[in-house]
Short mmCIF file of C-alpha atoms and ligand atoms in Angstrom, two decimals:
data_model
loop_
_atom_site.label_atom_id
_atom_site.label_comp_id
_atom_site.label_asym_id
_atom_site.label_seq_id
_atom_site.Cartn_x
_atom_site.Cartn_y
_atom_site.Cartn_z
CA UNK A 1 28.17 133.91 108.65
CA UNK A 2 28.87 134.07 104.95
CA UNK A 3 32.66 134.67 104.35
CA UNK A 4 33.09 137.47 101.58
CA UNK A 5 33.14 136.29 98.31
CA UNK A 6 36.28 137.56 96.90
CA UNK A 7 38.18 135.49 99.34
CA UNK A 8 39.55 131.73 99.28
CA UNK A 9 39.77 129.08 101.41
CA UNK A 10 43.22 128.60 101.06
CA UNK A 11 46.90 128.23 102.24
CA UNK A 12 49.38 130.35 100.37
CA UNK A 13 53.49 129.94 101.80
CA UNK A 14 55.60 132.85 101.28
CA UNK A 15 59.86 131.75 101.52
CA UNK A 16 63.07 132.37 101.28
CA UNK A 17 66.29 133.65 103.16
CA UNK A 18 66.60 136.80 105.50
CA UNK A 19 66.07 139.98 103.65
CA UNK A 20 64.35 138.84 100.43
CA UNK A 21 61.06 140.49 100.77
CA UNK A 22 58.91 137.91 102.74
CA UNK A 23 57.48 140.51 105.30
CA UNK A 24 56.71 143.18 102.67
CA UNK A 25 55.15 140.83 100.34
CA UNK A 26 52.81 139.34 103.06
CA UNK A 27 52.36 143.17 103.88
CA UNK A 28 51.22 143.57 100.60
CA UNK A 29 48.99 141.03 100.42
CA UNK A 30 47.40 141.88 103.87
CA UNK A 31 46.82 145.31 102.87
CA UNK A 32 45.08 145.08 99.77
CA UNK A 33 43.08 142.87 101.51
CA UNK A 34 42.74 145.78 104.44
CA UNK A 35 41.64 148.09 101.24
CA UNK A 36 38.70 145.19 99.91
CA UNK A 37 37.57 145.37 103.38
CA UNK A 38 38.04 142.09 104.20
CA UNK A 39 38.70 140.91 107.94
CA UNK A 40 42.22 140.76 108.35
CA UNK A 41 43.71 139.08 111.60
CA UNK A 42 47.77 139.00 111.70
CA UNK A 43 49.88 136.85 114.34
CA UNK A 44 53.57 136.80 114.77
CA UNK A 45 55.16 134.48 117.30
CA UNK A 46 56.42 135.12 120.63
CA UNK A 47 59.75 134.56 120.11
CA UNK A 48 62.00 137.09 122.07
CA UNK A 49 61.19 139.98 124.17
CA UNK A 50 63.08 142.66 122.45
CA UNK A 51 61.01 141.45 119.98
CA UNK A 52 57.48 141.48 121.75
CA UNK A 53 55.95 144.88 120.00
CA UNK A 54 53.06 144.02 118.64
CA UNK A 55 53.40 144.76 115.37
CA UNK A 56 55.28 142.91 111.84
CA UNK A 57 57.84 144.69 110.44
CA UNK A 58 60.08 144.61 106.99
CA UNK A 59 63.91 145.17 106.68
CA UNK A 60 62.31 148.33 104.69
CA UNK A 61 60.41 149.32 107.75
CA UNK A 62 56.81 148.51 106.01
CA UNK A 63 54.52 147.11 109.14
CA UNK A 64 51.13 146.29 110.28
CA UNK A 65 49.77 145.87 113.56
CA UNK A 66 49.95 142.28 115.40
CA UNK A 67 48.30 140.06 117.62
CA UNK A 68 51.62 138.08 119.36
CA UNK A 69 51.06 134.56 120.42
CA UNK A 70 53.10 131.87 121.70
CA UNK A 71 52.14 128.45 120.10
CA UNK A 72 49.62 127.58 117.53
CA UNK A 73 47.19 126.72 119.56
CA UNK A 74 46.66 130.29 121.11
CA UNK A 75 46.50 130.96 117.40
CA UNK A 76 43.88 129.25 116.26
CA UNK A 77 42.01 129.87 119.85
CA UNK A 78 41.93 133.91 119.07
CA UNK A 79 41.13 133.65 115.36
CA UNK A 80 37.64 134.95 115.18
CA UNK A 81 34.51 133.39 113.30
CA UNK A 82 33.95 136.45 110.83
CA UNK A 83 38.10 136.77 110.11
CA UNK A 84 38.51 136.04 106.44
CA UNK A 85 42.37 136.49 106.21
CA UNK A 86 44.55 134.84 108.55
CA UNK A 87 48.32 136.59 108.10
CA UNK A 88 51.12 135.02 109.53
CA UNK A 89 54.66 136.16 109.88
CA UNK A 90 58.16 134.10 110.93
CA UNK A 91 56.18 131.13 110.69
CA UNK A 92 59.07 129.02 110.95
CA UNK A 93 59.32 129.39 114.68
CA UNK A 94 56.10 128.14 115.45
CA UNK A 95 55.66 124.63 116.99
CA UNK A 96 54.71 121.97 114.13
CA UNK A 97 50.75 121.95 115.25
CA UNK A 98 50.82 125.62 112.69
CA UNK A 99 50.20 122.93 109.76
CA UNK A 100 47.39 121.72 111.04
CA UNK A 101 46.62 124.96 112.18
CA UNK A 102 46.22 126.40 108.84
CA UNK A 103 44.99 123.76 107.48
CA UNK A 104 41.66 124.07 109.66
CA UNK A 105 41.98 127.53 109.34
CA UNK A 106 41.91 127.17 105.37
CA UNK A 107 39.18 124.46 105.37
CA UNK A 108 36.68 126.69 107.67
CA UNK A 109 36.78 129.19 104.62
CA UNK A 110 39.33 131.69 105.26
CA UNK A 111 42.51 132.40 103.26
CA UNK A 112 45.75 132.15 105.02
CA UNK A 113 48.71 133.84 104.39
CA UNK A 114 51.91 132.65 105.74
CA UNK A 115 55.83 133.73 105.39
CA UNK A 116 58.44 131.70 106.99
CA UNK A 117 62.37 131.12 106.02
CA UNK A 118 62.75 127.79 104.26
CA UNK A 119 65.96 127.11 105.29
CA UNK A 120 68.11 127.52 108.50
CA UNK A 121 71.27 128.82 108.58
CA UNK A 122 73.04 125.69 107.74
CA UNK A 123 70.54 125.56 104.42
CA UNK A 124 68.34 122.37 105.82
CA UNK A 125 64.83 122.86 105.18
CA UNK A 126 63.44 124.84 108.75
CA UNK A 127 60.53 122.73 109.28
CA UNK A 128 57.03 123.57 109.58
CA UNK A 129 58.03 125.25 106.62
CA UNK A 130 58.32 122.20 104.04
CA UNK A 131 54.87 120.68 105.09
CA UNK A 132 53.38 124.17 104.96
CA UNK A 133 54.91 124.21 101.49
CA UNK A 134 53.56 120.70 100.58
CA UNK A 135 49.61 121.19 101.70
CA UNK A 136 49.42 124.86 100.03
CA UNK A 137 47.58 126.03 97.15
CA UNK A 138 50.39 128.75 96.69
CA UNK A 139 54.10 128.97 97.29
CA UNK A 140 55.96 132.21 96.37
CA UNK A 141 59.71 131.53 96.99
CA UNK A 142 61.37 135.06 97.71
CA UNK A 143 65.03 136.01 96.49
CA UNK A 144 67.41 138.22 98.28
CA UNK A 145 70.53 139.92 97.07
CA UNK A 146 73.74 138.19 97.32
CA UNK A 147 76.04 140.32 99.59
CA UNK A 148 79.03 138.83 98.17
CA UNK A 149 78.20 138.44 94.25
CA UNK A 150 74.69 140.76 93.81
CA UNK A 151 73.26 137.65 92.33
CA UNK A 152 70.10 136.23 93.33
CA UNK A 153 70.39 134.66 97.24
CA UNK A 154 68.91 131.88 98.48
CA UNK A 155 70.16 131.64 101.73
CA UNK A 156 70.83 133.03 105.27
CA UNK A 157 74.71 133.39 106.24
CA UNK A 158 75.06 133.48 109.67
CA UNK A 159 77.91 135.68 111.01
CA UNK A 160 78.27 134.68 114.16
CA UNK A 161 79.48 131.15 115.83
CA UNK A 162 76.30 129.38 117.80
CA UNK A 163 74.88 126.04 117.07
CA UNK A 164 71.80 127.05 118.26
CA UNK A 165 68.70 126.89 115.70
CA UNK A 166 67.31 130.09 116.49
CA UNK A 167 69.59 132.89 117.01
CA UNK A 168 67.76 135.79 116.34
CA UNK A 169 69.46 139.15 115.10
CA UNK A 170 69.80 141.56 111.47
CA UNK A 171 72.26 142.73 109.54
CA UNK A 172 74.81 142.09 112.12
CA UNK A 173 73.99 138.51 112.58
CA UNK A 174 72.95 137.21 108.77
CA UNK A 175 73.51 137.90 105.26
CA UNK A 176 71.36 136.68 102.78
CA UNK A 177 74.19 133.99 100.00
CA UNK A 178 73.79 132.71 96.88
CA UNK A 179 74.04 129.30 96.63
CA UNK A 180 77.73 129.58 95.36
CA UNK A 181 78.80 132.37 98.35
CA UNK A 182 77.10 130.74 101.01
CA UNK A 183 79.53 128.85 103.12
CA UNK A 184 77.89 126.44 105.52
CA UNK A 185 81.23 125.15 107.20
CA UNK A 186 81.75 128.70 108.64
CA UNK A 187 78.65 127.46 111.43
CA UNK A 188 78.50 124.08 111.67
CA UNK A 189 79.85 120.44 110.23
CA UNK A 190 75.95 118.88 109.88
CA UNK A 191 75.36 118.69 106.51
CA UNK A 192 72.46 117.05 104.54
CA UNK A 193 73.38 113.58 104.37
CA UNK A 194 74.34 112.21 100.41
CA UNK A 195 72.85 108.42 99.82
CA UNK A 196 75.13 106.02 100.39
CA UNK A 197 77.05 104.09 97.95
CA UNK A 198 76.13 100.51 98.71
P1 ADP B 201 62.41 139.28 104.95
O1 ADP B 201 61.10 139.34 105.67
O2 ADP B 201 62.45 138.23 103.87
O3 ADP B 201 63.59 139.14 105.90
P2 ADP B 201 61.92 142.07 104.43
O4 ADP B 201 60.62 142.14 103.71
O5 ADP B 201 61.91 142.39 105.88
O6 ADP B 201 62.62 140.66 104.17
O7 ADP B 201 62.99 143.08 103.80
C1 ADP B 201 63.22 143.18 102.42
C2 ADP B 201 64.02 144.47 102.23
O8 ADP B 201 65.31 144.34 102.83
C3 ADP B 201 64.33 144.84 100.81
O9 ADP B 201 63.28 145.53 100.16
C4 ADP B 201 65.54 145.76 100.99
O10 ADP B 201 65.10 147.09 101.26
C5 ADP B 201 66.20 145.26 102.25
N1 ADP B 201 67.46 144.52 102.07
C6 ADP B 201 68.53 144.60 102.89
N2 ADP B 201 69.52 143.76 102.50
C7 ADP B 201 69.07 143.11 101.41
C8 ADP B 201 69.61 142.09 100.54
N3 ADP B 201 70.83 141.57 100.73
N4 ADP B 201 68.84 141.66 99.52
C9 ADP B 201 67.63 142.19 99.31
N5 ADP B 201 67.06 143.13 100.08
C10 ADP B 201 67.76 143.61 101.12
MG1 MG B 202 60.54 139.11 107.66
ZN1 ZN B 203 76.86 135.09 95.61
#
């Protein structure tokens, strides 16, 4: 089948800490392409069952309806032929076969619209992320509000003590840091490691 002509084959990355407008803006995105009539398909990833309702929502309460999946490969295995927008929310907690995921996806035609936190809450780059970043055609990085300064924030403060990656929460949990405020030693000693001087 033809795919409609208004639409790319291509990957486009939307990042950046909690609360800086990733969800809406890949709401936004989805829906105009909702109003050009274009086949929209939108995942989000199994990740926790008080999170299982189907649908992706913003801190502002925007949301669309969902198809929930648990790895990439039931992803790409309930993306249909004639879908020309692939939407994809919390991408970062996807295994790392999403990159080559989307990149398929992209290359049979369709455009494919990710958003994903770029860094975890130590600030080390939350892989698939990066590569996502790297093989796109567009990368919007999002900015949140600093709670401590009200300058733009680039990263998620965790609030509580876990070492865990994934600890999955709100307000209560994270605050979305400017580089200055943020204050990695609060949750953990690993830091990215400097080159050594030898
Ligand atoms: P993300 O998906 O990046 O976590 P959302 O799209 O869900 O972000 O939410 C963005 C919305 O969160 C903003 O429009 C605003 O209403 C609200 N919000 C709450 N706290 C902040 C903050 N510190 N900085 C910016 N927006 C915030
Ligand atoms: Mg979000
Ligand atoms: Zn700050």
């Amino acid at each position: 089948m033809m795919n409609h002509p208004h639409t790319a084959s291509c990957i486009e990355v939307i990042c950046g800490p909690m609360f800086s407008g990733k969800s809406e803006e890949l709401i936004r995105r989805l829906r105009r392409a909702q109003i050009a009539r274009q086949r929209v398909q939108i995942f989000k990833p199994a990740l926790d069952d008080r999170y299982a309702a189907d649908r992706i929502v913003s801190h502002s309460d925007l949301s669309l309806s969902a198809e929930v999946v648990r790895t990439s490969e039931d992803l790409i295995r309930r993306v249909e032929d004639r879908t020309e927008v692939v939407g994809i929310d919390e991408v970062q907690f996807f295994d790392a076969g999403i990159v080559a995921v989307c990149e398929k996806l992209a290359n049979m035609g369709k455009r494919v619209v990710v958003a994903g936190l770029d860094l975890d809450y130590r600030g080390i780059p939350f892989e698939p992320v990066p590569q996502l970043m790297a093989i796109a055609e567009y990368v919007t990085k999002t900015l949140a509000v600093c709670t401590r300064c009200g300058g733009p924030a680039s990263r998620s403060q965790r609030l509580v003590t876990s070492e865990e990656r994934i600890v999955v929460g709100a307000t209560d949990t994270y605050e979305a840091r400017c580089r200055r405020c943020f204050e990695a030693e609060l949750t953990s000693q690993l830091r990215m490691d400097l080159p050594s001087e030898s």
